[in-house]
Coordinates of C-alpha atoms in Angstrom, one line a residue:
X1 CA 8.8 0.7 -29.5
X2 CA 6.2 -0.3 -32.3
X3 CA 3.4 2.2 -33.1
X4 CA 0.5 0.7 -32.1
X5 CA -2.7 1.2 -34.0
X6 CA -6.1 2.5 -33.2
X7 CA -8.0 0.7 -30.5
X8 CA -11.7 -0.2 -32.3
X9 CA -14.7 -0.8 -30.5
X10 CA -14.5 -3.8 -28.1
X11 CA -10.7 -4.3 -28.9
X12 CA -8.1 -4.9 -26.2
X13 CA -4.1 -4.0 -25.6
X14 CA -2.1 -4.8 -22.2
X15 CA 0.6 -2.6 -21.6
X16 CA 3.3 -4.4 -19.5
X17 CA 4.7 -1.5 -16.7
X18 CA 8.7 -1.7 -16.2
X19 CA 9.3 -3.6 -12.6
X20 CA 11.5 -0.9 -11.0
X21 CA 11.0 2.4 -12.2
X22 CA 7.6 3.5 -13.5
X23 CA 7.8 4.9 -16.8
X24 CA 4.6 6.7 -17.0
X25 CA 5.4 8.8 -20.0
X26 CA 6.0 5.7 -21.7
X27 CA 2.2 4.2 -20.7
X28 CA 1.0 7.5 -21.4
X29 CA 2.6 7.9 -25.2
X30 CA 1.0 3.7 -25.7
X31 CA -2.4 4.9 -24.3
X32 CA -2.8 8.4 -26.1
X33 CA -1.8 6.5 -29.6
X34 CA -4.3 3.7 -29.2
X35 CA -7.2 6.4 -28.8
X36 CA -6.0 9.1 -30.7
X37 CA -9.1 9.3 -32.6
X38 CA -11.4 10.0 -29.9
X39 CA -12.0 13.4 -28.7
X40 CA -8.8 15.9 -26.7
X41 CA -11.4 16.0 -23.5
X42 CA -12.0 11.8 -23.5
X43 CA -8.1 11.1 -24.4
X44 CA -7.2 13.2 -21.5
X45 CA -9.7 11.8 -19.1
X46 CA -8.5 8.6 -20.4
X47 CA -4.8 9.2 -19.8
X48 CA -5.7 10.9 -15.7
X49 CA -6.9 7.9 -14.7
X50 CA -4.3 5.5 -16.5
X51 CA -1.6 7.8 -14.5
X52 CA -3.5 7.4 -11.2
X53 CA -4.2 3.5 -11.6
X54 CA -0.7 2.7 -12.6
X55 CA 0.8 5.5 -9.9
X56 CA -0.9 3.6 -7.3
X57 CA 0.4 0.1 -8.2
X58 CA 4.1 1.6 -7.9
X59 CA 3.4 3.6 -4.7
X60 CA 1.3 0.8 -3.3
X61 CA 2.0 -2.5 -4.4
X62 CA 4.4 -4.8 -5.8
X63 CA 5.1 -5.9 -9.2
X64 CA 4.9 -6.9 -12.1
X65 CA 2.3 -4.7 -13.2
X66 CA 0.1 -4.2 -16.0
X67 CA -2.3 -1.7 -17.9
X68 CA -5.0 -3.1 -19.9
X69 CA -7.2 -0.8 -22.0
X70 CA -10.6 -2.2 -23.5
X71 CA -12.2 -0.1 -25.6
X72 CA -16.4 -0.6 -26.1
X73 CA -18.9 1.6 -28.6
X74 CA -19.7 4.4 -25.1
X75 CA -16.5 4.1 -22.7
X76 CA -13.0 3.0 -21.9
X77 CA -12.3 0.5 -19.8
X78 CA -8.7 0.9 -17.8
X79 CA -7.0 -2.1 -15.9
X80 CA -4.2 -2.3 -14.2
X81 CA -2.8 -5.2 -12.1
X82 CA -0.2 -5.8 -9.5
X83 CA 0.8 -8.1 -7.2
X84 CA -0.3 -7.2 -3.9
X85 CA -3.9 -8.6 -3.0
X86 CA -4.3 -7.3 0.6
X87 CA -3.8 -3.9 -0.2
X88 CA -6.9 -3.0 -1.3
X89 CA -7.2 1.2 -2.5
X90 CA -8.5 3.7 -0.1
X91 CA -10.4 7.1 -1.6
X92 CA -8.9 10.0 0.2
X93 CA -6.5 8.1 2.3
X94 CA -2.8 7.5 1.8
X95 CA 0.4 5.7 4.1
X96 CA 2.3 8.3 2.3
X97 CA 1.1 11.3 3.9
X98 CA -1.7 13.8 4.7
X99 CA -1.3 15.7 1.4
X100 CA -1.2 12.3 -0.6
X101 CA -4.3 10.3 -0.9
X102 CA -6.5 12.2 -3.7
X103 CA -5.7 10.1 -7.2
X104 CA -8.5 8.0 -6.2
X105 CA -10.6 11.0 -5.9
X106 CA -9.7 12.0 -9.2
X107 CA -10.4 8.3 -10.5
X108 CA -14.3 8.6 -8.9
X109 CA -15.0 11.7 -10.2
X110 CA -13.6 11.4 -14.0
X111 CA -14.9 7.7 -14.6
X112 CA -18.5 5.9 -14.2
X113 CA -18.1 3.6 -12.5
X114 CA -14.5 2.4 -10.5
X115 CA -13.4 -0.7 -8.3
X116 CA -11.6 -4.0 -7.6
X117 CA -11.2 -7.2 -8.2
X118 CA -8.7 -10.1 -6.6
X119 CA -6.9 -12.5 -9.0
X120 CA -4.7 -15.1 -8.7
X121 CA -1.8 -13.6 -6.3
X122 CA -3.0 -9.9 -6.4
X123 CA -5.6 -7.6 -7.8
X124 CA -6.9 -5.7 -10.8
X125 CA -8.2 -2.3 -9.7
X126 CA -10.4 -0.9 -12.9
X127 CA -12.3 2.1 -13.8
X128 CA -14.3 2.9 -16.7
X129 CA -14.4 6.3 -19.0
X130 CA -17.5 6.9 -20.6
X131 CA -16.5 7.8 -24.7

C-alpha cells in the first residue's frame, strides 16, 4: 500500500473498504497517516468515528463501501457510503442486540454535527470533527 501524504486544508482522499471482510486496521493505518500532523486527541477522535461509520456499513448494509475524508482549516469531515438506501442509522438502537446500538452515540457526542444523505442506489452517512 502507498504512503499517503498529509491531507491539507480543504483536500480530499476516498478510501475504498474491502467487499467481504472489513479491514478496519487497514482504514485506520490510511486515516491516521493522512492527519498525522494534527493533534493525538483530534487523530483519535478522527479515527472513533471513521471505525463507527465504516463498522456500521458492514454490520448494516451492503457493499461496496467507501470512506472519504475532507479535511477544512477547523474540522474533519468523515464519509462513508454503502449501498443500502432504506436503512437509514438509528442512535441507540441496533437489530443486533440490546447491548449493540451505541457507535452512533459515540458519533453524536465526538463530532459537531452528524447525519445522512441518499445517493444514487444508497447513502452517505457523514459526520464532522471539529480540528
Amino acid at each position: 500500500m502507498d504512503t499517503p501524504e498529509v491531507l491539507s486544508a480543504s483536500a480530499r482522499t476516498v478510501h475504498t473498504l474491502p467487499e467481504d471482510q472489513p479491514d478496519l486496521v487497514a482504514m485506520r493505518a490510511w486515516v491516521g497517516t493522512l492527519l498525522r500532523d494534527l493533534s493525538e486527541d483530534v487523530r483519535l477522535d478522527v479515527l472513533l468515528v471513521c471505525t463507527e461509520l465504516a463498522s456500521n456499513a458492514y454490520e448494516h448494509a451492503e457493499g461496496p463501501r467507501a470512506v472519504r475524508v475532507q479535511r477544512h482549516l477547523d474540522y474533519i469531515r468523515v464519509e462513508v457510503d454503502d449501498h443500502t438506501p432504506a436503512e437509514l442509522p438509528h442512535v441507540g438502537e441496533s437489530r443486533l442486540g440490546d447491548s449493540r446500538g451505541r457507535g452512533l452515540l459515540l458519533v453524536s457526542q465526538l463530532s459537531r454535527c452528524w447525519g445522512t444523505r441518499e445517493m444514487v442506489g444508497g447513502k452517505t452517512v457523514w459526520a464532522e470533527i471539529d480540528a
